[in-house]
Short mmCIF file of C-alpha atoms in Angstrom, two decimals:
data_model
loop_
_atom_site.label_atom_id
_atom_site.label_comp_id
_atom_site.label_asym_id
_atom_site.label_seq_id
_atom_site.Cartn_x
_atom_site.Cartn_y
_atom_site.Cartn_z
CA MET X 1 -20.56 8.78 -12.31
CA THR X 2 -16.80 8.88 -12.36
CA GLN X 3 -14.72 10.73 -9.84
CA PRO X 4 -11.27 11.94 -10.90
CA LEU X 5 -8.37 10.08 -9.31
CA ILE X 6 -6.09 13.05 -9.81
CA PRO X 7 -7.82 16.25 -8.69
CA HIS X 8 -8.14 19.03 -11.27
CA ARG X 9 -5.29 21.48 -11.10
CA HIS X 10 -5.79 25.26 -10.82
CA ALA X 11 -8.68 24.93 -8.36
CA PRO X 12 -8.56 24.28 -4.64
CA VAL X 13 -9.29 20.66 -3.70
CA LYS X 14 -12.45 20.22 -1.63
CA LEU X 15 -12.37 16.83 0.02
CA ALA X 16 -16.14 16.90 0.41
CA ASP X 17 -16.32 16.53 -3.39
CA PHE X 18 -14.55 13.18 -3.18
CA ASP X 19 -16.65 10.28 -1.97
CA PRO X 20 -14.60 7.82 0.13
CA ARG X 21 -17.03 5.09 -0.91
CA HIS X 22 -16.84 5.85 -4.61
CA ILE X 23 -16.37 2.93 -6.99
CA ASP X 24 -15.38 3.48 -10.58
CA GLY X 25 -16.57 0.69 -12.87
CA GLN X 26 -18.20 -2.65 -12.14
CA TRP X 27 -15.85 -3.95 -9.51
CA ASN X 28 -16.66 -6.14 -6.58
CA LYS X 29 -14.51 -7.78 -3.93
CA GLN X 30 -14.03 -10.92 -5.99
CA THR X 31 -13.18 -9.35 -9.35
CA ALA X 32 -10.91 -6.88 -7.56
CA ALA X 33 -8.98 -9.71 -5.91
CA GLU X 34 -8.49 -11.35 -9.31
CA ARG X 35 -7.30 -8.13 -10.85
CA ILE X 36 -4.89 -7.45 -7.98
CA ALA X 37 -3.38 -10.91 -8.47
CA GLU X 38 -2.96 -10.19 -12.18
CA ASN X 39 -1.46 -6.77 -11.39
CA THR X 40 1.09 -8.18 -8.97
CA ALA X 41 2.21 -10.77 -11.51
CA ILE X 42 2.71 -8.08 -14.16
CA SER X 43 4.20 -5.53 -11.77
CA GLY X 44 6.55 -8.23 -10.52
CA GLU X 45 7.81 -8.86 -14.06
CA LEU X 46 8.23 -5.15 -14.73
CA ALA X 47 9.93 -4.58 -11.37
CA TYR X 48 12.43 -7.28 -12.35
CA ARG X 49 13.15 -5.43 -15.58
CA LEU X 50 13.40 -2.10 -13.77
CA TYR X 51 16.01 -3.68 -11.52
CA ALA X 52 17.89 -5.16 -14.50
CA GLU X 53 17.75 -1.85 -16.38
CA ASN X 54 19.21 -0.11 -13.33
CA LYS X 55 18.51 3.44 -14.53
CA ARG X 56 15.23 4.66 -13.06
CA SER X 57 13.14 4.22 -9.95
CA VAL X 58 9.61 4.59 -8.59
CA LEU X 59 8.59 6.37 -5.41
CA LEU X 60 5.13 5.55 -4.09
CA VAL X 61 4.07 7.92 -1.31
CA LEU X 62 1.18 6.88 0.95
CA GLN X 63 -0.55 9.38 3.21
CA GLY X 64 -3.81 9.24 5.11
CA MET X 65 -5.45 9.67 8.48
CA ASP X 66 -4.97 7.10 11.26
CA THR X 67 -6.57 3.75 10.28
CA SER X 68 -6.74 4.79 6.62
CA GLY X 69 -4.90 1.57 5.77
CA LYS X 70 -1.39 2.54 4.70
CA ASP X 71 0.08 -0.72 5.99
CA GLY X 72 -2.68 -2.84 4.48
CA THR X 73 -2.34 -1.12 1.11
CA ILE X 74 1.39 -1.73 1.01
CA ARG X 75 0.83 -5.36 1.84
CA ALA X 76 -1.83 -5.83 -0.82
CA ALA X 77 0.02 -3.96 -3.55
CA THR X 78 3.40 -5.62 -3.03
CA THR X 79 2.70 -9.20 -1.95
CA GLY X 80 3.99 -11.44 -4.71
CA ILE X 81 6.53 -8.96 -6.02
CA ASN X 82 10.14 -9.88 -5.30
CA PRO X 83 10.93 -8.14 -2.00
CA LEU X 84 14.40 -7.31 -3.34
CA SER X 85 12.76 -4.85 -5.74
CA PHE X 86 11.33 -2.50 -3.18
CA ALA X 87 12.31 -0.66 -0.04
CA ILE X 88 9.66 0.46 2.43
CA THR X 89 10.32 3.35 4.77
CA ALA X 90 7.95 4.25 7.59
CA PHE X 91 8.46 7.80 8.76
CA LYS X 92 7.71 8.20 12.43
CA GLN X 93 8.29 11.09 14.80
CA PRO X 94 11.66 12.55 13.77
CA SER X 95 14.70 11.82 15.93
CA VAL X 96 16.69 14.54 17.65
CA GLU X 97 19.34 14.20 14.94
CA GLU X 98 16.74 14.50 12.18
CA LEU X 99 15.29 17.61 13.79
CA GLU X 100 18.75 19.16 13.65
CA HIS X 101 18.42 19.14 9.85
CA ASP X 102 15.96 20.58 7.36
CA PHE X 103 12.75 18.56 7.01
CA LEU X 104 13.76 16.96 3.69
CA TRP X 105 17.08 15.62 4.97
CA ARG X 106 15.77 12.32 6.31
CA ILE X 107 13.45 11.97 3.33
CA HIS X 108 16.18 12.34 0.74
CA LYS X 109 18.27 9.66 2.44
CA ALA X 110 15.41 7.19 1.98
CA THR X 111 14.64 7.81 -1.71
CA PRO X 112 14.88 4.66 -3.85
CA ALA X 113 18.13 3.63 -5.50
CA ARG X 114 18.16 3.11 -9.26
CA GLY X 115 16.22 0.02 -10.25
CA HIS X 116 14.11 0.03 -7.09
CA ILE X 117 10.58 0.83 -5.99
CA GLY X 118 10.58 2.94 -2.85
CA ILE X 119 7.45 3.05 -0.74
CA PHE X 120 6.93 5.77 1.86
CA ASN X 121 4.53 5.03 4.69
CA ARG X 122 3.96 8.68 5.63
CA SER X 123 6.50 11.12 4.22
CA HIS X 124 7.68 14.72 3.99
CA TYR X 125 3.99 15.67 3.85
CA GLU X 126 3.78 15.18 7.61
CA ASP X 127 5.72 18.46 7.78
CA VAL X 128 2.69 20.29 6.38
CA LEU X 129 0.14 18.06 8.16
CA ILE X 130 0.78 17.06 11.77
CA VAL X 131 3.37 19.82 12.09
CA ARG X 132 0.86 22.39 10.88
CA VAL X 133 -2.11 21.07 12.84
CA HIS X 134 -0.14 20.89 16.09
CA LYS X 135 1.64 24.20 15.40
CA LEU X 136 5.05 22.57 15.85
CA VAL X 137 6.54 25.33 13.70
CA PRO X 138 5.11 28.80 12.98
CA LYS X 139 3.01 29.36 9.87
CA SER X 140 5.82 31.44 8.37
CA VAL X 141 7.86 28.22 8.27
CA TRP X 142 5.33 25.63 7.09
CA ARG X 143 3.81 27.80 4.38
CA GLY X 144 7.18 27.84 2.55
CA ARG X 145 7.32 24.07 2.55
CA TYR X 146 4.86 23.43 -0.30
CA GLU X 147 7.25 25.12 -2.71
CA ALA X 148 10.19 23.29 -1.17
CA ILE X 149 8.38 19.99 -1.63
CA ASN X 150 7.54 20.77 -5.24
CA GLY X 151 11.16 21.63 -5.95
CA PHE X 152 12.39 18.48 -4.25
CA GLU X 153 9.97 16.24 -6.14
CA ARG X 154 10.84 17.97 -9.41
CA HIS X 155 14.48 17.16 -8.72
CA LEU X 156 13.66 13.50 -8.09
CA ALA X 157 11.59 13.31 -11.28
CA ALA X 158 14.37 14.94 -13.30
CA ASN X 159 16.73 12.29 -12.02
CA GLY X 160 14.69 9.32 -13.14
CA THR X 161 12.30 8.77 -10.24
CA THR X 162 8.61 8.48 -11.07
CA VAL X 163 6.79 9.93 -8.08
CA VAL X 164 3.27 8.58 -7.39
CA LYS X 165 1.46 10.08 -4.41
CA CYS X 166 -1.66 8.53 -2.89
CA PHE X 167 -3.96 10.03 -0.30
CA LEU X 168 -6.04 7.25 1.26
CA HIS X 169 -9.30 9.09 1.76
CA ILE X 170 -11.59 7.74 4.50
CA SER X 171 -14.66 9.21 6.14
CA LYS X 172 -14.84 10.14 9.79
CA ASP X 173 -17.48 7.44 10.34
CA GLU X 174 -15.26 4.82 8.82
CA GLN X 175 -12.43 5.83 11.13
CA ARG X 176 -14.71 5.42 14.12
CA GLU X 177 -15.65 1.92 13.00
CA ARG X 178 -12.03 0.98 12.48
CA LEU X 179 -10.96 2.31 15.87
CA GLU X 180 -13.80 0.38 17.48
CA ALA X 181 -12.72 -2.73 15.60
CA ARG X 182 -9.18 -2.29 16.91
CA LEU X 183 -10.46 -2.08 20.45
CA ALA X 184 -12.60 -5.17 19.99
CA ASP X 185 -9.86 -7.39 18.51
CA PRO X 186 -7.20 -8.70 20.93
CA THR X 187 -4.73 -9.10 18.04
CA LYS X 188 -5.20 -5.46 17.04
CA ARG X 189 -5.62 -3.75 20.39
CA TRP X 190 -1.87 -3.10 20.71
CA LYS X 191 -2.15 -0.69 17.79
CA PHE X 192 -4.50 1.51 19.76
CA ALA X 193 -3.23 4.43 21.81
CA LYS X 194 -5.42 6.85 23.68
CA ALA X 195 -3.65 9.64 21.83
CA ASP X 196 -5.43 8.42 18.66
CA LEU X 197 -8.64 9.87 20.08
CA ASP X 198 -7.01 13.26 20.64
CA GLU X 199 -5.91 13.24 17.01
CA ARG X 200 -9.44 12.34 15.94
CA LYS X 201 -10.73 15.48 17.64
CA LEU X 202 -8.57 17.44 15.20
CA TRP X 203 -10.21 15.74 12.19
CA ASP X 204 -11.33 18.96 10.51
CA ASP X 205 -7.97 20.64 10.91
CA TYR X 206 -6.31 17.63 9.31
CA GLN X 207 -8.77 17.60 6.44
CA ASP X 208 -8.00 21.28 5.79
CA ALA X 209 -4.28 20.63 5.89
CA TYR X 210 -4.69 17.68 3.50
CA ALA X 211 -6.78 19.76 1.11
CA ASP X 212 -4.02 22.37 1.00
CA ALA X 213 -1.28 19.82 0.37
CA LEU X 214 -3.39 18.15 -2.33
CA THR X 215 -3.94 21.53 -3.96
CA ARG X 216 -0.49 23.03 -3.74
CA CYS X 217 1.59 19.96 -4.45
CA ASN X 218 -0.48 18.39 -7.19
CA THR X 219 2.12 18.90 -9.90
CA GLU X 220 2.53 17.34 -13.31
CA HIS X 221 5.82 15.76 -12.33
CA ALA X 222 4.39 14.37 -9.07
CA PRO X 223 0.58 14.20 -9.11
CA TRP X 224 -1.59 13.42 -6.12
CA HIS X 225 -4.19 10.67 -6.32
CA ILE X 226 -7.21 10.70 -4.05
CA ILE X 227 -7.97 7.05 -3.34
CA PRO X 228 -11.49 6.20 -2.16
CA GLY X 229 -10.56 4.46 1.06
CA ASP X 230 -13.66 3.37 2.94
CA ARG X 231 -13.72 0.00 1.17
CA LYS X 232 -10.40 -1.71 1.74
CA TRP X 233 -10.67 -3.97 -1.29
CA TYR X 234 -11.33 -1.05 -3.64
CA ARG X 235 -8.53 1.04 -2.16
CA ASN X 236 -6.13 -1.87 -2.67
CA LEU X 237 -7.30 -2.30 -6.23
CA VAL X 238 -6.79 1.34 -7.16
CA VAL X 239 -3.27 1.52 -5.72
CA SER X 240 -2.34 -1.80 -7.27
CA ASN X 241 -3.60 -0.54 -10.65
CA LEU X 242 -1.58 2.64 -10.25
CA LEU X 243 1.62 0.76 -9.56
CA ARG X 244 1.09 -1.47 -12.57
CA GLU X 245 0.23 1.43 -14.89
CA THR X 246 3.24 3.39 -13.68
CA LEU X 247 5.58 0.51 -14.45
CA GLU X 248 3.90 -0.19 -17.80
CA LYS X 249 4.34 3.43 -18.81
CA MET X 250 8.00 3.37 -17.82
CA ASN X 251 8.43 0.16 -19.83
CA PRO X 252 11.86 -0.79 -18.45
CA GLN X 253 14.22 -2.75 -20.67
CA PHE X 254 16.91 -5.31 -20.09
CA PRO X 255 20.27 -3.62 -20.58
CA ALA X 256 22.36 -4.08 -23.70
CA GLU X 257 24.46 -7.21 -23.44
CA GLU X 258 28.16 -7.24 -22.88
CA ALA X 259 29.72 -8.00 -26.28
CA GLY X 260 30.80 -11.56 -27.00
CA LEU X 261 28.66 -13.33 -24.42
CA ASP X 262 27.65 -15.89 -27.05
CA GLN X 263 31.28 -16.98 -27.45
CA ILE X 264 31.72 -17.76 -23.77
CA LYS X 265 32.33 -21.26 -22.52
CA VAL X 266 32.05 -21.86 -18.78
CA VAL X 267 34.69 -24.31 -17.59
CA MET S 1 21.47 -40.87 6.07
CA THR S 2 21.08 -37.50 7.71
CA GLN S 3 23.55 -34.69 7.34
CA PRO S 4 23.79 -32.14 10.14
CA LEU S 5 22.45 -28.71 9.26
CA ILE S 6 24.65 -27.08 11.89
CA PRO S 7 28.21 -28.42 11.61
CA HIS S 8 29.69 -30.04 14.72
CA ARG S 9 31.64 -27.61 16.82
CA HIS S 10 35.21 -28.26 17.99
CA ALA S 11 36.28 -29.78 14.65
CA PRO S 12 37.23 -28.01 11.42
CA VAL S 13 34.43 -27.98 8.83
CA LYS S 14 35.25 -29.92 5.67
CA LEU S 15 32.85 -28.87 2.96
CA ALA S 16 33.53 -32.13 1.09
CA ASP S 17 31.64 -33.89 3.90
CA PHE S 18 28.50 -31.91 3.07
CA ASP S 19 26.61 -33.07 0.01
CA PRO S 20 25.03 -30.13 -1.87
CA ARG S 21 22.41 -32.58 -3.19
CA HIS S 22 21.54 -34.03 0.19
CA ILE S 23 17.88 -34.39 1.06
CA ASP S 24 16.77 -35.08 4.59
CA GLY S 25 13.45 -36.89 4.75
CA GLN S 26 10.94 -37.77 2.06
CA TRP S 27 10.58 -34.42 0.41
CA ASN S 28 9.90 -33.72 -3.21
CA LYS S 29 9.25 -30.53 -5.14
CA GLN S 30 5.51 -30.74 -4.62
CA THR S 31 5.45 -31.52 -0.90
CA ALA S 32 8.16 -28.91 -0.35
CA ALA S 33 6.06 -26.23 -2.06
CA GLU S 34 3.11 -27.12 0.18
CA ARG S 35 5.25 -26.95 3.29
CA ILE S 36 6.77 -23.61 2.28
CA ALA S 37 3.27 -22.16 1.82
CA GLU S 38 2.34 -23.43 5.29
CA ASN S 39 5.58 -22.01 6.72
CA THR S 40 5.00 -18.58 5.25
CA ALA S 41 1.49 -18.43 6.65
CA ILE S 42 2.76 -19.32 10.12
CA SER S 43 5.88 -17.15 9.90
CA GLY S 44 3.70 -14.28 8.73
CA GLU S 45 1.51 -14.61 11.83
CA LEU S 46 4.52 -14.82 14.11
CA ALA S 47 6.22 -11.90 12.37
CA TYR S 48 3.12 -9.83 13.04
CA ARG S 49 3.33 -10.71 16.72
CA LEU S 50 7.06 -9.99 16.77
CA TYR S 51 6.28 -6.55 15.40
CA ALA S 52 3.49 -5.98 17.93
CA GLU S 53 5.70 -7.19 20.80
CA ASN S 54 8.39 -4.72 19.69
CA LYS S 55 11.16 -6.14 21.88
CA ARG S 56 13.25 -8.58 19.85
CA SER S 57 14.39 -9.12 16.28
CA VAL S 58 15.71 -11.74 13.89
CA LEU S 59 18.76 -11.46 11.65
CA LEU S 60 18.97 -13.96 8.80
CA VAL S 61 22.37 -13.92 7.11
CA LEU S 62 22.71 -15.48 3.64
CA GLN S 63 26.09 -16.27 2.17
CA GLY S 64 27.12 -18.38 -0.79
CA MET S 65 29.10 -18.47 -4.00
CA ASP S 66 27.85 -16.67 -7.12
CA THR S 67 24.61 -18.26 -8.40
CA SER S 68 24.06 -20.05 -5.09
CA GLY S 69 20.61 -18.48 -5.01
CA LYS S 70 20.65 -15.86 -2.28
CA ASP S 71 18.05 -13.73 -4.08
CA GLY S 72 15.83 -16.69 -4.89
CA THR S 73 15.96 -17.94 -1.32
CA ILE S 74 14.93 -14.58 0.07
CA ARG S 75 12.07 -14.44 -2.37
CA ALA S 76 10.85 -17.93 -1.54
CA ALA S 77 11.19 -17.57 2.21
CA THR S 78 9.52 -14.17 2.49
CA THR S 79 6.82 -14.06 -0.18
CA GLY S 80 3.48 -13.88 1.61
CA ILE S 81 4.90 -12.35 4.79
CA ASN S 82 3.94 -8.71 5.31
CA PRO S 83 6.81 -6.74 3.75
CA LEU S 84 6.61 -4.23 6.60
CA SER S 85 8.00 -6.93 8.90
CA PHE S 86 11.35 -7.32 7.25
CA ALA S 87 14.20 -5.25 5.90
CA ILE S 88 16.54 -6.69 3.30
CA THR S 89 20.05 -5.32 2.90
CA ALA S 90 22.31 -6.34 0.02
CA PHE S 91 25.93 -5.66 0.79
CA LYS S 92 27.90 -4.79 -2.30
CA GLN S 93 31.43 -3.49 -2.74
CA PRO S 94 31.91 -1.00 0.11
CA SER S 95 31.79 2.72 -0.66
CA VAL S 96 34.74 5.01 -0.07
CA GLU S 97 33.01 6.28 3.07
CA GLU S 98 32.41 2.74 4.33
CA LEU S 99 36.05 1.88 3.75
CA GLU S 100 37.01 4.82 5.97
CA HIS S 101 35.45 2.92 8.87
CA ASP S 102 36.00 -0.49 10.45
CA PHE S 103 34.40 -3.38 8.55
CA LEU S 104 31.48 -3.75 10.96
CA TRP S 105 30.41 -0.10 10.74
CA ARG S 106 28.14 -0.46 7.72
CA ILE S 107 26.86 -3.80 9.02
CA HIS S 108 25.81 -2.45 12.40
CA LYS S 109 23.84 0.36 10.75
CA ALA S 110 21.77 -2.24 8.90
CA THR S 111 20.88 -4.55 11.79
CA PRO S 112 17.13 -4.99 12.29
CA ALA S 113 15.14 -2.67 14.53
CA ARG S 114 13.09 -4.19 17.35
CA GLY S 115 10.12 -6.11 16.01
CA HIS S 116 11.69 -6.69 12.61
CA ILE S 117 13.28 -9.47 10.61
CA GLY S 118 16.49 -8.30 8.97
CA ILE S 119 17.84 -10.24 6.01
CA PHE S 120 21.42 -9.81 4.86
CA ASN S 121 22.20 -10.71 1.25
CA ARG S 122 25.95 -11.10 1.79
CA SER S 123 27.27 -9.63 5.02
CA HIS S 124 30.27 -8.93 7.22
CA TYR S 125 31.50 -12.40 6.21
CA GLU S 126 32.65 -10.95 2.89
CA ASP S 127 35.44 -9.38 4.94
CA VAL S 128 36.87 -12.86 5.57
CA LEU S 129 35.87 -14.21 2.13
CA ILE S 130 36.40 -12.01 -0.94
CA VAL S 131 38.72 -9.76 1.07
CA ARG S 132 40.82 -12.75 2.08
CA VAL S 133 40.81 -14.49 -1.30
CA HIS S 134 41.77 -11.33 -3.17
CA LYS S 135 44.24 -10.30 -0.46
CA LEU S 136 42.57 -6.89 -0.10
CA VAL S 137 43.99 -6.67 3.42
CA PRO S 138 46.99 -8.54 4.85
CA LYS S 139 46.46 -11.82 6.73
CA SER S 140 47.39 -10.08 9.98
CA VAL S 141 44.22 -8.03 9.56
CA TRP S 142 41.66 -10.61 8.38
CA ARG S 143 42.67 -13.30 10.83
CA GLY S 144 41.59 -11.04 13.71
CA ARG S 145 38.17 -10.62 12.18
CA TYR S 146 36.69 -14.00 13.18
CA GLU S 147 36.95 -13.02 16.83
CA ALA S 148 35.60 -9.54 16.06
CA ILE S 149 32.63 -11.11 14.28
CA ASN S 150 31.94 -13.48 17.16
CA GLY S 151 32.00 -10.59 19.59
CA PHE S 152 29.72 -8.50 17.41
CA GLU S 153 27.19 -11.30 16.97
CA ARG S 154 27.30 -12.05 20.72
CA HIS S 155 26.44 -8.41 21.33
CA LEU S 156 23.49 -8.60 18.94
CA ALA S 157 22.23 -11.81 20.56
CA ALA S 158 22.55 -10.30 24.04
CA ASN S 159 20.40 -7.40 22.86
CA GLY S 160 17.50 -9.47 21.65
CA THR S 161 18.49 -10.35 18.09
CA THR S 162 18.30 -14.01 17.11
CA VAL S 163 21.07 -14.50 14.55
CA VAL S 164 20.55 -17.28 11.95
CA LYS S 165 23.34 -17.76 9.44
CA CYS S 166 22.92 -19.80 6.26
CA PHE S 167 25.62 -20.88 3.85
CA LEU S 168 24.00 -21.87 0.56
CA HIS S 169 26.25 -24.75 -0.43
CA ILE S 170 26.41 -25.55 -4.16
CA SER S 171 28.78 -27.75 -6.14
CA LYS S 172 31.16 -26.42 -8.77
CA ASP S 173 29.26 -28.36 -11.46
CA GLU S 174 25.99 -26.80 -10.39
CA GLN S 175 27.53 -23.33 -10.65
CA ARG S 176 28.68 -24.10 -14.21
CA GLU S 177 25.16 -25.14 -15.15
CA ARG S 178 23.65 -22.02 -13.63
CA LEU S 179 26.14 -19.72 -15.33
CA GLU S 180 25.39 -21.45 -18.65
CA ALA S 181 21.67 -21.04 -17.99
CA ARG S 182 22.19 -17.32 -17.39
CA LEU S 183 23.99 -16.98 -20.68
CA ALA S 184 21.26 -18.87 -22.51
CA ASP S 185 18.32 -16.86 -21.13
CA PRO S 186 17.84 -13.33 -22.48
CA THR S 187 15.99 -12.31 -19.31
CA LYS S 188 18.93 -13.42 -17.16
CA ARG S 189 21.91 -12.51 -19.31
CA TRP S 190 22.21 -9.05 -17.73
CA LYS S 191 23.22 -10.73 -14.48
CA PHE S 192 26.30 -12.21 -16.12
CA ALA S 193 29.62 -10.40 -16.01
CA LYS S 194 32.84 -11.79 -17.41
CA ALA S 195 34.38 -11.17 -14.00
CA ASP S 196 32.16 -14.03 -12.71
CA LEU S 197 34.44 -16.44 -14.58
CA ASP S 198 37.54 -14.99 -12.91
CA GLU S 199 35.89 -15.55 -9.55
CA ARG S 200 35.03 -19.11 -10.54
CA LYS S 201 38.74 -19.79 -11.11
CA LEU S 202 39.25 -19.03 -7.42
CA TRP S 203 36.66 -21.66 -6.41
CA ASP S 204 39.01 -23.64 -4.17
CA ASP S 205 40.29 -20.57 -2.37
CA TYR S 206 36.73 -19.50 -1.66
CA GLN S 207 35.79 -22.96 -0.38
CA ASP S 208 38.76 -22.83 2.02
CA ALA S 209 37.79 -19.37 3.19
CA TYR S 210 34.18 -20.52 3.71
CA ALA S 211 35.30 -23.60 5.64
CA ASP S 212 37.30 -21.37 7.98
CA ALA S 213 34.42 -18.95 8.55
CA LEU S 214 32.04 -21.88 9.13
CA THR S 215 34.48 -23.33 11.65
CA ARG S 216 35.54 -20.25 13.54
CA CYS S 217 32.21 -18.42 13.69
CA ASN S 218 29.90 -21.35 14.38
CA THR S 219 28.95 -20.20 17.87
CA GLU S 220 26.08 -21.15 20.12
CA HIS S 221 24.66 -17.63 20.03
CA ALA S 222 24.94 -17.42 16.21
CA PRO S 223 25.21 -20.86 14.59
CA TRP S 224 26.00 -21.50 10.94
CA HIS S 225 23.73 -23.72 8.88
CA ILE S 226 25.04 -25.48 5.79
CA ILE S 227 22.13 -25.57 3.37
CA PRO S 228 22.25 -28.17 0.60
CA GLY S 229 21.91 -25.82 -2.35
CA ASP S 230 22.06 -27.73 -5.63
CA ARG S 231 18.30 -28.25 -5.64
CA LYS S 232 16.61 -24.89 -5.41
CA TRP S 233 13.34 -26.24 -4.04
CA TYR S 234 15.09 -28.08 -1.22
CA ARG S 235 17.26 -25.10 -0.35
CA ASN S 236 14.15 -22.91 -0.16
CA LEU S 237 12.41 -25.46 2.03
CA VAL S 238 15.27 -25.68 4.52
CA VAL S 239 15.63 -21.90 4.90
CA SER S 240 11.87 -21.45 5.13
CA ASN S 241 11.74 -24.14 7.86
CA LEU S 242 14.55 -22.39 9.72
CA LEU S 243 12.77 -19.06 9.71
CA ARG S 244 9.57 -20.65 10.96
CA GLU S 245 11.33 -22.63 13.69
CA THR S 246 13.25 -19.56 14.81
CA LEU S 247 10.05 -17.55 15.18
CA GLU S 248 8.23 -20.42 16.87
CA LYS S 249 11.03 -20.76 19.40
CA MET S 250 10.95 -17.01 20.10
CA ASN S 251 7.17 -17.23 20.56
CA PRO S 252 6.50 -13.46 20.46
CA GLN S 253 3.52 -12.12 22.42
CA PHE S 254 1.15 -9.22 21.97
CA PRO S 255 2.08 -6.53 24.49
CA ALA S 256 0.13 -5.90 27.67
CA GLU S 257 -2.81 -3.63 27.03
CA GLU S 258 -3.01 -0.04 28.12
CA ALA S 259 -5.33 0.00 31.16
CA GLY S 260 -8.95 0.98 30.68
CA LEU S 261 -9.25 0.27 26.96
CA ASP S 262 -12.53 -1.55 27.59
CA GLN S 263 -14.08 1.67 28.95
CA ILE S 264 -13.32 3.68 25.82
CA LYS S 265 -16.02 5.02 23.57
CA VAL S 266 -14.99 6.39 20.18
CA VAL S 267 -16.99 9.48 19.26
#
């Protein structure tokens, strides 16, 4: 059975309908690794052309619960691509200065320049996720943000940025296993904070907030993808495929040559 | 015969004394590639620890004439390391806003955050290179900048940033060959601008300006390295070695654990 990557529009997303362990096709860890290597080679070529063309850009947005693997996905999907082609921004708790501005101010500053692939590790969606769950602003404020986000992303798309949004969808059991693994591994224990457990208690509230964001901001110009996330290798494969397909569809071209280059003699 | 990587202090650098084709040791393309792969694996591990430690940072500065291979070096030295560990900044012609500030303003903004490796593709040294050669400011202004740079880099070092500066040293003949190669290759021709030939005519002026920067800003807290650059594989090897040695010397450690983590049960 297949499971849509992009949820159907015009109906509320129910995350329970999306299996975090779903696999589409006959993939296994080994064939996925081979395909990812092929993808990175092709994406690397296309990223080089995108940079040479210097007209458009890609914005890959990664969201997901704690331990959903945003860092690991970025690593898997980009390793092998020229690091000059992309710019990664991790959005953490906003600074005092950032809070003095509207919520899209710091986001807009970090959007990719022409020719580049921007990757957001968390994003403006935190302003309808953690902010909503922890009631950091009243409902009257956050409920207007979905429209603001859609308008902002429409603006980016209209200006040559292909926006690809990925929700790394893990189960609550999988999160428990990953938190336990962090605690058990001395090279990972530093990532653990006791506050992670408080966040975990709010699991259902977060899932509701995600479902709303996935419903209200799943636009044609900036679709959401629900990535089955319980198996790391499959999650990496799907995001790597998406990046490759996005670049293939854009089909960037080397720019027209300056006239008379064939006459030039370098002395 | 060996050739020092860091020029001797207390004597003016003469670039003619540094052979761009020099090879130290018994390296060849194949053994160099193997060593680079080993370096990246080790640097990747250490970069992860640097990030976990979250106290110090590395700043790798790359300078060199057109076609000296700054992009290629970055690619070779970083591929395989988690892209979340480093931030690459390419300094181009300053914006109007940047020009309204002192020359270090835009540089300081781009220095690496704690736990990160910052890589500068060109840098504040352009303000004593292109700016000097093209007389964009009077001598009375640029000659004060060497001291300003030394002070700035001392400040960075005192605040936990290990500064590693690399001059990618190529010969004038090698540049001609690389420019010709760009013109001959349809996937590289877009990089060529006729203005590159005007810059090439100023070769000697640039070499003088580089020699001065390499002499006056070769400090203990931020030494210059003269990288033999005519052979790409050797250049990549030397910079990759430097990055590894820098991280090994820093020897970053995982942070002390929050107390009581061993008592925690994830529910």
